[in-house]
XYZ file of N, CA and C in Angstrom:
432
model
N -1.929 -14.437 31.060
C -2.174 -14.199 29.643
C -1.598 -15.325 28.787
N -0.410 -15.982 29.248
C -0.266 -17.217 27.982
C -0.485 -18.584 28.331
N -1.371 -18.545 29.491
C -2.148 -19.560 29.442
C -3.260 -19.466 28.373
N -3.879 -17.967 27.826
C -4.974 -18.058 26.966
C -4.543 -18.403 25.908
N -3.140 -18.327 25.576
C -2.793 -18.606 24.059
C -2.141 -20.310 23.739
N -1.771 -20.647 25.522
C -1.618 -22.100 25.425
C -2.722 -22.758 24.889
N -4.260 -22.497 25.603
C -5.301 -23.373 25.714
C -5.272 -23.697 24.026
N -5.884 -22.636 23.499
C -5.923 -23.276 21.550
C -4.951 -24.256 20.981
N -3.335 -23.814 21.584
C -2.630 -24.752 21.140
C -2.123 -25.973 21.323
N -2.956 -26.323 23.103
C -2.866 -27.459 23.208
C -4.385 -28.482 22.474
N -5.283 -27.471 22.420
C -6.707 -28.677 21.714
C -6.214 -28.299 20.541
N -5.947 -27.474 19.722
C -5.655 -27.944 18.259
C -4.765 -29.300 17.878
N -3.355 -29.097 18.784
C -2.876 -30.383 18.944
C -3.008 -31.677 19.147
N -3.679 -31.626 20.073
C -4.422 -32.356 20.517
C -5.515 -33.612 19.660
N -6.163 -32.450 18.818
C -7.439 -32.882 18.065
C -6.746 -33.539 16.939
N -5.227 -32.433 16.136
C -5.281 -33.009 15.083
C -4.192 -33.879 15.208
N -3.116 -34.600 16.617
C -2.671 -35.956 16.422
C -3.706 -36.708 16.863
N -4.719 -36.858 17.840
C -5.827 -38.085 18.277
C -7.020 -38.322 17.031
N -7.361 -36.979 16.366
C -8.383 -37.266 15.690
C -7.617 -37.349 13.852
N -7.416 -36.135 13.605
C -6.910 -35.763 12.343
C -6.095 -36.839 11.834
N -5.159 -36.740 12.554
C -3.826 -37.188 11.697
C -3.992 -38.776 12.148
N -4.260 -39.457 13.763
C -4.400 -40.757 13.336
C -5.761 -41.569 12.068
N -6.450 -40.818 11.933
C -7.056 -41.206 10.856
C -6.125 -42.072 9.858
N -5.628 -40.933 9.447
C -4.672 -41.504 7.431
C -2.960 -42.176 8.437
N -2.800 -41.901 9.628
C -1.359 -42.550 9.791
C -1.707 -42.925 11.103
N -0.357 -43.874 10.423
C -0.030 -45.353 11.813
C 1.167 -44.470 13.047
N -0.153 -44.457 13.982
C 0.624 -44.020 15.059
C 0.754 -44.812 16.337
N 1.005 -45.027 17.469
C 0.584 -45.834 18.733
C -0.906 -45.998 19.211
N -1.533 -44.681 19.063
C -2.739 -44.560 19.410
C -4.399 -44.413 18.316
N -3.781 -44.579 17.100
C -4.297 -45.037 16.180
C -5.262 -46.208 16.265
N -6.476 -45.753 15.956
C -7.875 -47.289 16.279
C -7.260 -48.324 15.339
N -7.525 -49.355 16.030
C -6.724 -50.654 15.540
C -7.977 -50.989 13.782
N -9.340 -50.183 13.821
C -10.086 -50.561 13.066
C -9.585 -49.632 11.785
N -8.830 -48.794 11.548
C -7.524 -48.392 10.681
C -6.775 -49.191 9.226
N -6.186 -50.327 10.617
C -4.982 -51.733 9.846
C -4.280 -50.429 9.497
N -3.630 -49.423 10.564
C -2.221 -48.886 9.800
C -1.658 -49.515 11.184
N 0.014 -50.078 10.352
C 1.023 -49.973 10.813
C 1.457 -48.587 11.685
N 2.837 -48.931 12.360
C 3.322 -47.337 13.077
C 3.990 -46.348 11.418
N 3.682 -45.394 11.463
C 3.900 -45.009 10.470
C 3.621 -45.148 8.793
N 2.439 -45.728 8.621
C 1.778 -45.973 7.279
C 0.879 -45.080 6.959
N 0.818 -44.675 6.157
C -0.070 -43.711 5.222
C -1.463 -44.751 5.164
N -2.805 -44.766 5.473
C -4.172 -45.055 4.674
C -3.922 -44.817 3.284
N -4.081 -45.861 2.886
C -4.093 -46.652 1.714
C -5.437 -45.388 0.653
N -5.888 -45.126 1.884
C -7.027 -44.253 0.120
C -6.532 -42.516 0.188
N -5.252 -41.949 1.419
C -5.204 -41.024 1.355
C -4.356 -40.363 0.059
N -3.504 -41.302 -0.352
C -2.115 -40.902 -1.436
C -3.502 -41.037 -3.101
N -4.175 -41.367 -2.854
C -5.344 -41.587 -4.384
C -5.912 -40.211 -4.416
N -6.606 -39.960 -2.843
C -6.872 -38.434 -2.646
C -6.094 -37.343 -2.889
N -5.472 -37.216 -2.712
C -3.893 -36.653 -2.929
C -3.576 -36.306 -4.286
N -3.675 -37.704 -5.040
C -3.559 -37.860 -6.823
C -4.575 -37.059 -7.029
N -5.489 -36.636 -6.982
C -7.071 -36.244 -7.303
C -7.025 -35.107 -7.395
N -5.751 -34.043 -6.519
C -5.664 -32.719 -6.467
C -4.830 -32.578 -7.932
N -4.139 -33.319 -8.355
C -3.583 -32.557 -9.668
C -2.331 -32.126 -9.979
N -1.744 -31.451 -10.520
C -0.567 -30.879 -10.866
C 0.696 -31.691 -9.631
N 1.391 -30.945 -9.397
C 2.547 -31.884 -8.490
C 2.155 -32.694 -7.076
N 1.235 -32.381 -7.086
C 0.515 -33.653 -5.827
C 0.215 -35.000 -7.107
N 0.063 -35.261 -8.260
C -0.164 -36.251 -9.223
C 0.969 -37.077 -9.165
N 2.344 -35.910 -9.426
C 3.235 -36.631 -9.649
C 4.260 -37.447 -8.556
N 3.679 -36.967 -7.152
C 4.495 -37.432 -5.525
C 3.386 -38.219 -5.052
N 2.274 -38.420 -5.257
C 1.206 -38.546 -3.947
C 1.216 -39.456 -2.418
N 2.136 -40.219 -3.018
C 1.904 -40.917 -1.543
C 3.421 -39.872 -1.076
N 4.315 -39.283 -1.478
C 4.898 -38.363 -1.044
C 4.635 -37.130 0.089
N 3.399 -36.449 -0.841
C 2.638 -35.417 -0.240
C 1.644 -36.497 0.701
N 1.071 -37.311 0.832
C 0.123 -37.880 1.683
C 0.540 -38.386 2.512
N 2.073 -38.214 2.848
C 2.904 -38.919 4.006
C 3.053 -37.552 5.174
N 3.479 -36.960 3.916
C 3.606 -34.991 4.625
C 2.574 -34.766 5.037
N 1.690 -35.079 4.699
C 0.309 -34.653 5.313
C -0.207 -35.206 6.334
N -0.185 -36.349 6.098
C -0.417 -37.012 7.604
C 0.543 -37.020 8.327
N 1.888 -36.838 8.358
C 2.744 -37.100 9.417
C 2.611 -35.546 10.007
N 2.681 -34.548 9.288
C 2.506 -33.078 9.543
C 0.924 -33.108 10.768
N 0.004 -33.693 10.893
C -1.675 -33.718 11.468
C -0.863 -34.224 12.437
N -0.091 -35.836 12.236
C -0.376 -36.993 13.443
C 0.707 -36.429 14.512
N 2.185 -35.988 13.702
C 3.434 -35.838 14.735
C 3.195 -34.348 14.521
N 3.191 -33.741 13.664
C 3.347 -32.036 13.636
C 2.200 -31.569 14.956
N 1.195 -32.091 15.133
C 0.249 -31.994 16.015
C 0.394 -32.806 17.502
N 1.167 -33.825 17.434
C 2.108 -33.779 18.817
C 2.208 -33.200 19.520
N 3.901 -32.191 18.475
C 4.398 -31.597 18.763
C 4.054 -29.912 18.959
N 2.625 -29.544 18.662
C 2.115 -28.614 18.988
C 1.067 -28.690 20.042
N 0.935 -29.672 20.706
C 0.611 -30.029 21.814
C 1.275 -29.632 23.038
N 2.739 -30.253 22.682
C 3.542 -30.187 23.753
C 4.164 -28.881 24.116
N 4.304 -28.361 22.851
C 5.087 -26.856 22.177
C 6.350 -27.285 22.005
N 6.702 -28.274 21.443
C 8.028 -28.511 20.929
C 8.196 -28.531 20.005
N 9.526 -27.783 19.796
C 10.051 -27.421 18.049
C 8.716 -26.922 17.233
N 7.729 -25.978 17.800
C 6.610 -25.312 17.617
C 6.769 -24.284 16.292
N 7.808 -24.119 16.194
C 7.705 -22.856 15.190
C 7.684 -24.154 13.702
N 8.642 -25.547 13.568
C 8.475 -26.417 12.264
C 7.650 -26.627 12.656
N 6.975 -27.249 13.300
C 5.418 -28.053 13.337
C 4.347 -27.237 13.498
N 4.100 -25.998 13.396
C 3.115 -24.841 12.827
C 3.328 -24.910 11.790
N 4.771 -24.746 10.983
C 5.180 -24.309 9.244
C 4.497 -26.026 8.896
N 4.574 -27.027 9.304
C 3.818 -28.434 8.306
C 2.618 -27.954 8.596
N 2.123 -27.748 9.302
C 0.533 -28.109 9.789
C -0.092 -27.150 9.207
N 0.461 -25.711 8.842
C 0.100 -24.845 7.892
C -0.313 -25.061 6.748
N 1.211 -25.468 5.976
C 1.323 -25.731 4.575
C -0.036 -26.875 4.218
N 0.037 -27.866 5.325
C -0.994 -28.882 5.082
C -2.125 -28.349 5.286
N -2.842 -27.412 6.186
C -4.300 -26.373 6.390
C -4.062 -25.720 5.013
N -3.312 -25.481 4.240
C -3.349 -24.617 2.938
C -3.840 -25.330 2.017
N -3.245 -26.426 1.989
C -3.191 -27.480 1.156
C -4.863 -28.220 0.699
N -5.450 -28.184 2.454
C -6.431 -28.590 2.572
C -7.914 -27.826 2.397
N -7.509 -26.650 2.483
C -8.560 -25.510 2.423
C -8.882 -25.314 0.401
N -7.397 -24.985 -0.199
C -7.901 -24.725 -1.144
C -7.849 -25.892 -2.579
N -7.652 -27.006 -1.848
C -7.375 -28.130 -2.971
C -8.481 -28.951 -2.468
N -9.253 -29.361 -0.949
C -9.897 -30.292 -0.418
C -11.177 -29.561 -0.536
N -11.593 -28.444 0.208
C -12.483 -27.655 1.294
C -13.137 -26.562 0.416
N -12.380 -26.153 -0.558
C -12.616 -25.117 -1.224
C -14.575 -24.684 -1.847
N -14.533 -25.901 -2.750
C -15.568 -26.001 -2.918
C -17.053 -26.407 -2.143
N -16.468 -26.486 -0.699
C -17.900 -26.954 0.756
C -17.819 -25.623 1.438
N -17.687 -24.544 0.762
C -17.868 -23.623 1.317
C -17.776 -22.906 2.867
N -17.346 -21.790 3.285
C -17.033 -21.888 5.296
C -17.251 -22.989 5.343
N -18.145 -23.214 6.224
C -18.549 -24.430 6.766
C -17.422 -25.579 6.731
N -17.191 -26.099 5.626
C -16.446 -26.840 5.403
C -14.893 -26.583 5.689
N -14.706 -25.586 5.283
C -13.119 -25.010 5.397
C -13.065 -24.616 6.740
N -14.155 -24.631 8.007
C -13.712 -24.159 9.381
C -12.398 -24.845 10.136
N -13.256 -26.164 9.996
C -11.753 -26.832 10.916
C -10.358 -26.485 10.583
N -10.328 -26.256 9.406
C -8.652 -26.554 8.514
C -8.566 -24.985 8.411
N -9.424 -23.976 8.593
C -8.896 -22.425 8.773
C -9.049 -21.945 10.268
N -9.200 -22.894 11.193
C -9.147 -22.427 12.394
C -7.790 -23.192 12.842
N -7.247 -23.987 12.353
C -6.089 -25.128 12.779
C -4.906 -24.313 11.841
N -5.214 -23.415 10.706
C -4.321 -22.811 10.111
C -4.067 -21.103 10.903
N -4.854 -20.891 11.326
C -5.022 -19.965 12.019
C -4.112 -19.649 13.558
N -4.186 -20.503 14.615
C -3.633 -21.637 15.418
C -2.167 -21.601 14.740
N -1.735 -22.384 13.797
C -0.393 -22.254 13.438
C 0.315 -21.071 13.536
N -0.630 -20.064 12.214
C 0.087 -18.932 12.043
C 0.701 -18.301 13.163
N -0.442 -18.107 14.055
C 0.217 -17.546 15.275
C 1.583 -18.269 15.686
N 1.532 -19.750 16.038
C 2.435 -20.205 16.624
C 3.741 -20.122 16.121
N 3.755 -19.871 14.601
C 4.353 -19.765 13.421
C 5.685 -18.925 14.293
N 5.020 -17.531 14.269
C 5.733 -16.363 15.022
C 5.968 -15.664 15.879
N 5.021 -16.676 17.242
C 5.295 -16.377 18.165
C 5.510 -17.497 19.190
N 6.077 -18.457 18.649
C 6.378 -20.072 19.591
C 5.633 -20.708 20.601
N 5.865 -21.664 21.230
C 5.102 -21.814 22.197
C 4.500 -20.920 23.495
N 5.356 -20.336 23.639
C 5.006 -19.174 24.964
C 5.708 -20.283 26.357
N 5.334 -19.519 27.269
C 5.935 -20.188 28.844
C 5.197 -21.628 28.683
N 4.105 -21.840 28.651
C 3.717 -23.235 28.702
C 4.322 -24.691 27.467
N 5.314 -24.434 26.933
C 5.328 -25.463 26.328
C 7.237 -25.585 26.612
N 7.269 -26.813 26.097
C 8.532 -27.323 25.885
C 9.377 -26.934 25.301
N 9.932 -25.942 24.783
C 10.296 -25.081 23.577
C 10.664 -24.148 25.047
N 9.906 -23.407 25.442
C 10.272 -22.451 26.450
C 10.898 -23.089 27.554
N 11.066 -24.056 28.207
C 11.786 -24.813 29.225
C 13.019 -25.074 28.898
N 13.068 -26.076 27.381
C 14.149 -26.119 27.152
C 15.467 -24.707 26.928
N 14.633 -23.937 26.234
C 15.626 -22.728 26.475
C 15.782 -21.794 27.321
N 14.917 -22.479 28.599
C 15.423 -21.755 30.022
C 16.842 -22.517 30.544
N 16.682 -24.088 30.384
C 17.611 -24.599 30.680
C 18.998 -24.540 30.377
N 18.962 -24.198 28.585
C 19.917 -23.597 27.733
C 20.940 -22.863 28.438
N 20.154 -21.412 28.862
C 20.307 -20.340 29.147
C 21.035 -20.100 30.746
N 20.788 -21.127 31.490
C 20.992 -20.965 32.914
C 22.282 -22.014 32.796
């Protein structure tokens, strides 16, 4: 049984550090056709960002760092299931972020990816990695 609840949380992970998050940030495995550095924000994501309004106006490349580092490393680390319960709470806040400030107006359709990846969190939110991830090893090791 928690192999069925691994599988989602390793392709959500998966998808959103290889696909999602290296998009807007400089990671190792980031397409070199990018030009991000290790750790750089895309240059048009912090404008996007500005575009939402109220306190995303006044941080943006702030919030557009959180956001991508939350996709590129928060999605790592929900790969691996490490430190799973913070890196569900970013990857959330950022699926929130993205659903009703980005997605809102493209109707389902549009909001699937970012309410199925928020979805995915929640769970992981409150119920951690399970036996398959790193999170559960390490606190076998703890423990013994």
């Amino acid at each position: 049984m928690d192999l069925m609840f691994t599988i989602p949380r390793v392709i959500c992970g998966l998808l959103l550090t290889a696909m999602f998050g290296a998009d807007k940030f400089g990671m190792p495995w980031t397409a070199s056709t990018q030009n991000l550095n290790l750790f750089e924000v895309a240059a048009w994501f912090p404008q996007d960002v500005a575009e939402y309004g109220g306190i995303f106006a006044i941080a943006p490349v702030f919030f557009a760092w959180m956001g991508a580092f939350s996709e590129a490393v928060g999605g790592l680390l929900l790969l691996l299931g490490l430190q799973t319960r913070i890196a569900s709470f970013l990857i959330m806040c950022t699926m929130l972020v993205a659903i009703f400030m980005q997605k809102w107006n493209q109707g389902v359709w549009g909001m699937l990816p970012a309410m199925g990846f928020l979805w995915v969190t929640v769970y992981h939110l409150f119920l951690g990695s399970g036996r398959f991830g790193l999170d559960h090893l390490i606190s076998k090791k703890i423990k013994s």
